[in-house]
Amino acid sequence: MNITSQIKKPIQNEMELFEKKFYESMTSKVALLNRITYYIVNRKGKQMRPMFVFLVAKMLSEKGEVNERTYRGASVIELIHTATLVHDDVVDDSNRRRGFFSINALWKNKIAVLVGDYLLSKGLLLSIDHGDFDLLRIISVAVREMSEGELLQIEKARRLDIVEDVYYEIIRKKTATLIASCCALGAKSVSEDEDQVEAMRKFGELIGMAFQIKDDLFDYTDDAIGKPTGIDIKEQKMTLPLIHALNNCSDKEKSWCINSIKNHNKDKKRVKEVIQFVKDKNGLQYAEQKMMQFQQEALEILSNFPQSEFRDALSLMVNYVIERKK
């Protein structure tokens, strides 16, 4: 049994029912929209975000059960997440998503932007129609922070002046906030204990931070992953290995590296040299160390909850995030 099947095992029934409810939550009277949403649903990823919602809810509920609010929370998160992916592909001018053509590649940018807006509004209305305003608040904060994180990254990429603290702020908003909201939603759907909700939000945030650093590390390895090596450098993204290397080199090396990223990022040979420079400055070891730190903090939060198959699955999830190969 692979690790994702192990993680899913205690929530297998919930995930199957969720898929039906999720597809229903996307339906429209517009045939074109239904064709596109059908395409999206049939090319879904690992569905990590709903898995977090259900595992947290089952770990915290008295009888290890979820309710309709849990399903709505999971659907809303997946709708919002899907909307951001559709919009991201337009922003990045990307033609592929998980090995398939992206929405903008098949139906052009205008339709992709409108579909993203539609999914976003469906998610918000799903909460409003059922009076889940507490869940809506959690989700709305995530949407705001994700936009801020993306814009902060774009602003800093222009000047290449990111320090480590700013990098953490970017990835907290851009990536970690959505996983944090999954865990907070799962908790909130079954518990009124604000301390529990906050503990799970923090737990999700820490996993999200580790997840993004792992993604950054992929840029420096030759493994067969979803994105080609060196793409962050080509896109002038300041990642943790690179920031560490720039903080631990001479002024001459620093200006060569920044010049390479700014003016020679399409030159394959130069990109390879930058990758080697980052490796030589122990950028990868440093980033790995930070990633493990976030992982350990997340596991510490989990250890405060009673042992159960749901807690075990969440521990597996934390480890999977940093051990995954893509």
Short mmCIF file of C-alpha atoms in Angstrom, two decimals:
data_model
loop_
_atom_site.label_atom_id
_atom_site.label_comp_id
_atom_site.label_asym_id
_atom_site.label_seq_id
_atom_site.Cartn_x
_atom_site.Cartn_y
_atom_site.Cartn_z
CA MET A 1 0.00 0.00 0.00
CA ASN A 2 1.54 3.34 -0.99
CA ILE A 3 1.70 6.21 1.49
CA THR A 4 -1.26 8.19 0.05
CA SER A 5 -3.49 5.08 0.27
CA GLN A 6 -2.40 4.63 3.90
CA ILE A 7 -3.24 8.25 4.68
CA LYS A 8 -6.64 7.94 2.96
CA LYS A 9 -7.58 4.65 4.61
CA PRO A 10 -9.32 6.06 7.75
CA ILE A 11 -11.30 8.55 5.60
CA GLN A 12 -11.96 6.36 2.53
CA ASN A 13 -15.79 6.56 2.80
CA GLU A 14 -15.74 10.31 3.44
CA MET A 15 -13.49 10.93 0.42
CA GLU A 16 -15.77 8.91 -1.88
CA LEU A 17 -18.86 10.79 -0.74
CA PHE A 18 -16.93 14.06 -0.91
CA GLU A 19 -16.13 13.52 -4.60
CA LYS A 20 -19.85 13.26 -5.41
CA LYS A 21 -20.69 16.35 -3.34
CA PHE A 22 -17.77 18.29 -4.83
CA TYR A 23 -18.86 17.57 -8.40
CA GLU A 24 -22.45 18.58 -7.53
CA SER A 25 -21.19 21.85 -6.02
CA MET A 26 -19.66 22.82 -9.40
CA THR A 27 -22.69 22.24 -11.63
CA SER A 28 -24.15 25.05 -13.73
CA LYS A 29 -26.92 25.60 -16.30
CA VAL A 30 -24.24 26.66 -18.81
CA ALA A 31 -23.14 23.69 -20.93
CA LEU A 32 -19.65 25.12 -21.59
CA LEU A 33 -19.03 25.51 -17.86
CA ASN A 34 -20.16 21.95 -17.17
CA ARG A 35 -17.83 20.65 -19.87
CA ILE A 36 -14.88 22.49 -18.31
CA THR A 37 -15.68 21.52 -14.72
CA TYR A 38 -16.08 17.88 -15.82
CA TYR A 39 -12.60 18.13 -17.35
CA ILE A 40 -11.24 19.57 -14.07
CA VAL A 41 -12.84 16.90 -11.86
CA ASN A 42 -11.50 14.06 -13.99
CA ARG A 43 -7.94 15.37 -13.74
CA LYS A 44 -7.85 15.94 -10.01
CA GLY A 45 -4.60 15.68 -8.05
CA LYS A 46 -4.00 13.81 -4.79
CA GLN A 47 -6.70 15.90 -3.03
CA MET A 48 -4.44 16.58 -0.07
CA ARG A 49 -6.49 19.57 1.06
CA PRO A 50 -9.82 17.77 1.60
CA MET A 51 -7.85 14.95 3.24
CA PHE A 52 -6.56 17.43 5.83
CA VAL A 53 -10.12 18.68 6.46
CA PHE A 54 -11.51 15.17 7.10
CA LEU A 55 -8.57 13.83 9.12
CA VAL A 56 -8.54 16.84 11.46
CA ALA A 57 -12.34 16.75 11.86
CA LYS A 58 -12.33 13.01 12.66
CA MET A 59 -9.41 13.36 15.06
CA LEU A 60 -11.22 16.09 17.03
CA SER A 61 -14.81 14.84 16.96
CA GLU A 62 -15.93 12.75 19.93
CA LYS A 63 -16.94 9.67 17.94
CA GLY A 64 -14.52 10.12 15.05
CA GLU A 65 -17.36 11.28 12.80
CA VAL A 66 -17.81 14.19 10.42
CA ASN A 67 -20.92 16.20 9.56
CA GLU A 68 -22.38 18.13 6.63
CA ARG A 69 -20.39 21.22 7.61
CA THR A 70 -17.18 19.19 7.24
CA TYR A 71 -18.18 18.19 3.69
CA ARG A 72 -19.06 21.78 2.83
CA GLY A 73 -15.76 23.00 4.26
CA ALA A 74 -13.83 20.45 2.18
CA SER A 75 -15.81 21.38 -0.97
CA VAL A 76 -15.26 25.11 -0.46
CA ILE A 77 -11.52 24.64 0.00
CA GLU A 78 -11.25 22.48 -3.10
CA LEU A 79 -13.32 24.98 -5.14
CA ILE A 80 -11.12 27.88 -4.01
CA HIS A 81 -7.92 25.88 -4.55
CA THR A 82 -9.05 24.84 -8.06
CA ALA A 83 -9.94 28.47 -8.86
CA THR A 84 -6.46 29.64 -7.83
CA LEU A 85 -4.80 26.91 -9.95
CA VAL A 86 -6.84 27.93 -13.02
CA HIS A 87 -5.88 31.59 -12.46
CA ASP A 88 -2.23 30.68 -11.77
CA ASP A 89 -1.93 28.95 -15.13
CA VAL A 90 -3.14 32.14 -16.82
CA VAL A 91 -0.73 34.32 -14.79
CA ASP A 92 2.21 31.96 -15.48
CA ASP A 93 1.18 31.44 -19.12
CA SER A 94 1.37 27.70 -18.43
CA ASN A 95 -0.01 25.15 -20.87
CA ARG A 96 0.20 22.07 -18.65
CA ARG A 97 -1.20 21.11 -15.27
CA ARG A 98 -0.44 17.68 -13.73
CA GLY A 99 0.62 16.37 -17.13
CA PHE A 100 -2.61 17.47 -18.87
CA PHE A 101 -3.43 20.58 -20.87
CA SER A 102 -4.41 23.51 -18.64
CA ILE A 103 -7.80 25.23 -19.00
CA ASN A 104 -6.22 28.29 -20.66
CA ALA A 105 -4.40 26.04 -23.17
CA LEU A 106 -7.67 24.39 -24.24
CA TRP A 107 -10.18 27.23 -23.87
CA LYS A 108 -7.97 30.39 -23.89
CA ASN A 109 -7.26 32.91 -21.11
CA LYS A 110 -10.57 34.78 -21.11
CA ILE A 111 -12.59 31.62 -20.44
CA ALA A 112 -10.03 30.36 -17.89
CA VAL A 113 -10.26 33.61 -15.87
CA LEU A 114 -14.07 33.47 -15.94
CA VAL A 115 -14.08 29.79 -14.88
CA GLY A 116 -11.76 30.65 -11.98
CA ASP A 117 -14.12 33.46 -10.93
CA TYR A 118 -17.10 31.10 -11.20
CA LEU A 119 -15.44 28.47 -8.98
CA LEU A 120 -14.50 31.14 -6.44
CA SER A 121 -18.08 32.47 -6.27
CA LYS A 122 -19.50 28.92 -6.02
CA GLY A 123 -17.23 28.29 -3.04
CA LEU A 124 -18.28 31.48 -1.26
CA LEU A 125 -22.00 30.88 -1.97
CA LEU A 126 -21.80 27.32 -0.66
CA SER A 127 -20.87 28.78 2.74
CA ILE A 128 -23.34 31.68 2.61
CA ASP A 129 -26.31 29.52 1.55
CA HIS A 130 -25.86 27.33 4.63
CA GLY A 131 -24.99 30.13 7.07
CA ASP A 132 -21.44 28.84 7.60
CA PHE A 133 -20.09 32.33 8.25
CA ASP A 134 -17.41 31.08 10.65
CA LEU A 135 -16.07 28.81 7.89
CA LEU A 136 -16.38 31.61 5.33
CA ARG A 137 -14.19 33.87 7.48
CA ILE A 138 -11.42 31.24 7.59
CA ILE A 139 -11.56 30.81 3.79
CA SER A 140 -11.73 34.53 3.00
CA VAL A 141 -8.59 35.20 5.04
CA ALA A 142 -6.81 32.48 3.04
CA VAL A 143 -7.90 34.00 -0.32
CA ARG A 144 -6.71 37.46 0.76
CA GLU A 145 -3.36 36.17 1.99
CA MET A 146 -2.71 34.07 -1.11
CA SER A 147 -3.18 37.14 -3.33
CA GLU A 148 -0.91 39.22 -1.07
CA GLY A 149 1.76 36.50 -1.10
CA GLU A 150 1.80 36.24 -4.89
CA LEU A 151 2.02 40.03 -5.29
CA LEU A 152 4.74 40.32 -2.65
CA GLN A 153 6.75 37.69 -4.52
CA ILE A 154 6.34 39.54 -7.84
CA GLU A 155 7.37 42.84 -6.21
CA LYS A 156 10.49 41.28 -4.67
CA ALA A 157 11.44 39.33 -7.83
CA ARG A 158 11.85 42.64 -9.65
CA ARG A 159 14.51 43.82 -7.20
CA LEU A 160 15.92 40.45 -6.05
CA ASP A 161 16.29 41.81 -2.52
CA ILE A 162 14.55 39.11 -0.48
CA VAL A 163 15.83 38.42 3.00
CA GLU A 164 14.94 35.19 4.79
CA ASP A 165 12.13 36.74 6.87
CA VAL A 166 10.42 38.13 3.78
CA TYR A 167 10.76 34.73 2.07
CA TYR A 168 8.96 33.06 5.01
CA GLU A 169 6.24 35.71 4.84
CA ILE A 170 5.77 35.03 1.09
CA ILE A 171 5.50 31.25 1.45
CA ARG A 172 3.33 31.53 4.56
CA LYS A 173 0.81 33.58 2.58
CA LYS A 174 1.23 31.96 -0.83
CA THR A 175 1.21 28.28 0.15
CA ALA A 176 0.88 27.65 3.88
CA THR A 177 -2.25 29.73 4.47
CA LEU A 178 -4.43 27.38 2.35
CA ILE A 179 -3.28 24.24 4.20
CA ALA A 180 -3.68 26.13 7.50
CA SER A 181 -7.27 26.98 6.56
CA CYS A 182 -7.98 23.31 5.64
CA CYS A 183 -6.97 22.23 9.13
CA ALA A 184 -8.79 25.13 10.82
CA LEU A 185 -11.94 24.33 8.78
CA GLY A 186 -11.81 20.67 9.74
CA ALA A 187 -11.51 21.64 13.39
CA LYS A 188 -14.18 24.36 13.25
CA SER A 189 -16.70 22.07 11.54
CA VAL A 190 -16.81 19.77 14.61
CA SER A 191 -15.50 21.87 17.53
CA GLU A 192 -16.31 25.18 19.20
CA ASP A 193 -13.01 25.13 21.10
CA GLU A 194 -11.07 28.09 19.67
CA ASP A 195 -7.77 26.84 21.14
CA GLN A 196 -8.19 23.58 19.21
CA VAL A 197 -9.03 25.43 16.01
CA GLU A 198 -5.98 27.68 16.41
CA ALA A 199 -3.70 24.71 17.21
CA MET A 200 -4.82 22.97 14.02
CA ARG A 201 -4.46 26.17 11.98
CA LYS A 202 -0.87 26.49 13.20
CA PHE A 203 -0.27 22.80 12.48
CA GLY A 204 -1.43 23.29 8.87
CA GLU A 205 0.68 26.41 8.48
CA LEU A 206 3.83 24.57 9.58
CA ILE A 207 3.16 21.74 7.11
CA GLY A 208 2.56 24.31 4.36
CA MET A 209 5.92 25.96 5.08
CA ALA A 210 7.70 22.58 4.92
CA PHE A 211 5.77 21.72 1.73
CA GLN A 212 6.93 24.89 -0.07
CA ILE A 213 10.57 24.49 0.97
CA LYS A 214 10.42 20.93 -0.40
CA ASP A 215 9.14 22.39 -3.68
CA ASP A 216 12.04 24.86 -3.70
CA LEU A 217 14.50 22.00 -3.25
CA PHE A 218 13.06 20.18 -6.28
CA ASP A 219 14.38 23.03 -8.43
CA TYR A 220 17.92 21.88 -7.66
CA THR A 221 17.47 18.14 -8.19
CA ASP A 222 17.28 16.01 -11.30
CA ASP A 223 14.37 13.86 -10.13
CA ALA A 224 11.49 13.34 -12.53
CA ILE A 225 9.10 15.89 -11.07
CA GLY A 226 6.35 18.05 -12.46
CA LYS A 227 8.61 21.00 -13.25
CA PRO A 228 12.00 21.16 -14.99
CA THR A 229 15.12 21.84 -12.94
CA GLY A 230 16.14 25.48 -12.67
CA ILE A 231 12.70 26.88 -13.49
CA ASP A 232 12.61 29.07 -10.34
CA ILE A 233 15.90 30.65 -11.41
CA LYS A 234 14.56 31.23 -14.93
CA GLU A 235 11.49 32.90 -13.38
CA GLN A 236 13.69 34.97 -11.04
CA LYS A 237 12.07 33.50 -7.93
CA MET A 238 14.08 33.88 -4.75
CA THR A 239 13.96 30.52 -2.96
CA LEU A 240 15.48 29.55 0.39
CA PRO A 241 18.56 27.67 -0.97
CA LEU A 242 19.39 30.70 -3.15
CA ILE A 243 18.80 33.24 -0.34
CA HIS A 244 21.13 31.27 1.94
CA ALA A 245 23.83 31.12 -0.77
CA LEU A 246 23.60 34.89 -1.38
CA ASN A 247 23.88 35.56 2.37
CA ASN A 248 27.04 33.46 2.59
CA CYS A 249 29.23 34.56 -0.28
CA SER A 250 31.59 37.38 -1.24
CA ASP A 251 30.31 40.63 -2.82
CA LYS A 252 31.86 39.56 -6.14
CA GLU A 253 30.05 36.20 -6.08
CA LYS A 254 26.81 37.90 -5.07
CA SER A 255 26.87 40.38 -7.95
CA TRP A 256 27.75 37.55 -10.41
CA CYS A 257 24.82 35.47 -9.12
CA ILE A 258 22.28 38.32 -9.19
CA ASN A 259 23.48 39.37 -12.66
CA SER A 260 23.08 35.74 -13.82
CA ILE A 261 19.49 35.56 -12.54
CA LYS A 262 18.52 39.00 -13.87
CA ASN A 263 20.19 38.98 -17.28
CA HIS A 264 21.18 35.41 -18.14
CA ASN A 265 18.29 33.33 -16.78
CA LYS A 266 17.54 31.85 -20.22
CA ASP A 267 21.15 30.68 -20.66
CA LYS A 268 21.11 26.96 -19.72
CA LYS A 269 24.85 26.87 -18.97
CA ARG A 270 24.60 29.92 -16.68
CA VAL A 271 21.54 28.49 -14.88
CA LYS A 272 23.50 25.27 -14.26
CA GLU A 273 26.37 27.35 -12.83
CA VAL A 274 23.96 29.14 -10.46
CA ILE A 275 22.56 25.77 -9.32
CA GLN A 276 26.11 24.53 -8.64
CA PHE A 277 26.95 27.78 -6.81
CA VAL A 278 23.92 27.30 -4.51
CA LYS A 279 24.96 23.70 -3.83
CA ASP A 280 28.56 24.73 -3.07
CA LYS A 281 27.33 27.30 -0.53
CA ASN A 282 25.31 24.58 1.31
CA GLY A 283 22.02 26.17 0.29
CA LEU A 284 20.32 22.78 -0.04
CA GLN A 285 21.44 21.48 3.36
CA TYR A 286 20.32 24.72 5.00
CA ALA A 287 16.87 24.59 3.38
CA GLU A 288 16.48 20.92 4.31
CA GLN A 289 17.35 21.71 7.90
CA LYS A 290 14.69 24.47 8.01
CA MET A 291 12.13 22.15 6.40
CA MET A 292 12.76 19.49 9.07
CA GLN A 293 12.38 22.16 11.75
CA PHE A 294 8.87 23.03 10.51
CA GLN A 295 8.06 19.31 10.27
CA GLN A 296 9.11 18.69 13.89
CA GLU A 297 7.08 21.65 15.17
CA ALA A 298 4.01 20.29 13.34
CA LEU A 299 4.49 16.83 14.86
CA GLU A 300 4.85 18.39 18.33
CA ILE A 301 1.42 20.02 17.97
CA LEU A 302 -0.08 16.66 16.94
CA SER A 303 1.44 14.92 19.96
CA ASN A 304 -0.84 17.01 22.22
CA PHE A 305 -3.90 15.13 20.91
CA PRO A 306 -4.95 11.60 21.95
CA GLN A 307 -3.58 8.77 19.84
CA SER A 308 -5.95 7.58 17.08
CA GLU A 309 -5.80 6.27 13.52
CA PHE A 310 -6.61 9.81 12.34
CA ARG A 311 -3.70 11.30 14.26
CA ASP A 312 -1.44 8.57 12.84
CA ALA A 313 -2.61 9.40 9.31
CA LEU A 314 -1.87 13.11 9.91
CA SER A 315 1.64 12.18 11.12
CA LEU A 316 2.09 10.16 7.92
CA MET A 317 0.91 13.19 5.95
CA VAL A 318 3.51 15.43 7.64
CA ASN A 319 6.27 12.96 6.76
CA TYR A 320 4.95 12.48 3.23
CA VAL A 321 5.15 16.24 2.60
CA ILE A 322 8.92 16.23 3.04
CA GLU A 323 9.69 12.78 1.69
CA ARG A 324 7.67 13.01 -1.55
CA LYS A 325 9.50 12.68 -4.83
CA LYS A 326 7.34 15.17 -6.75
#
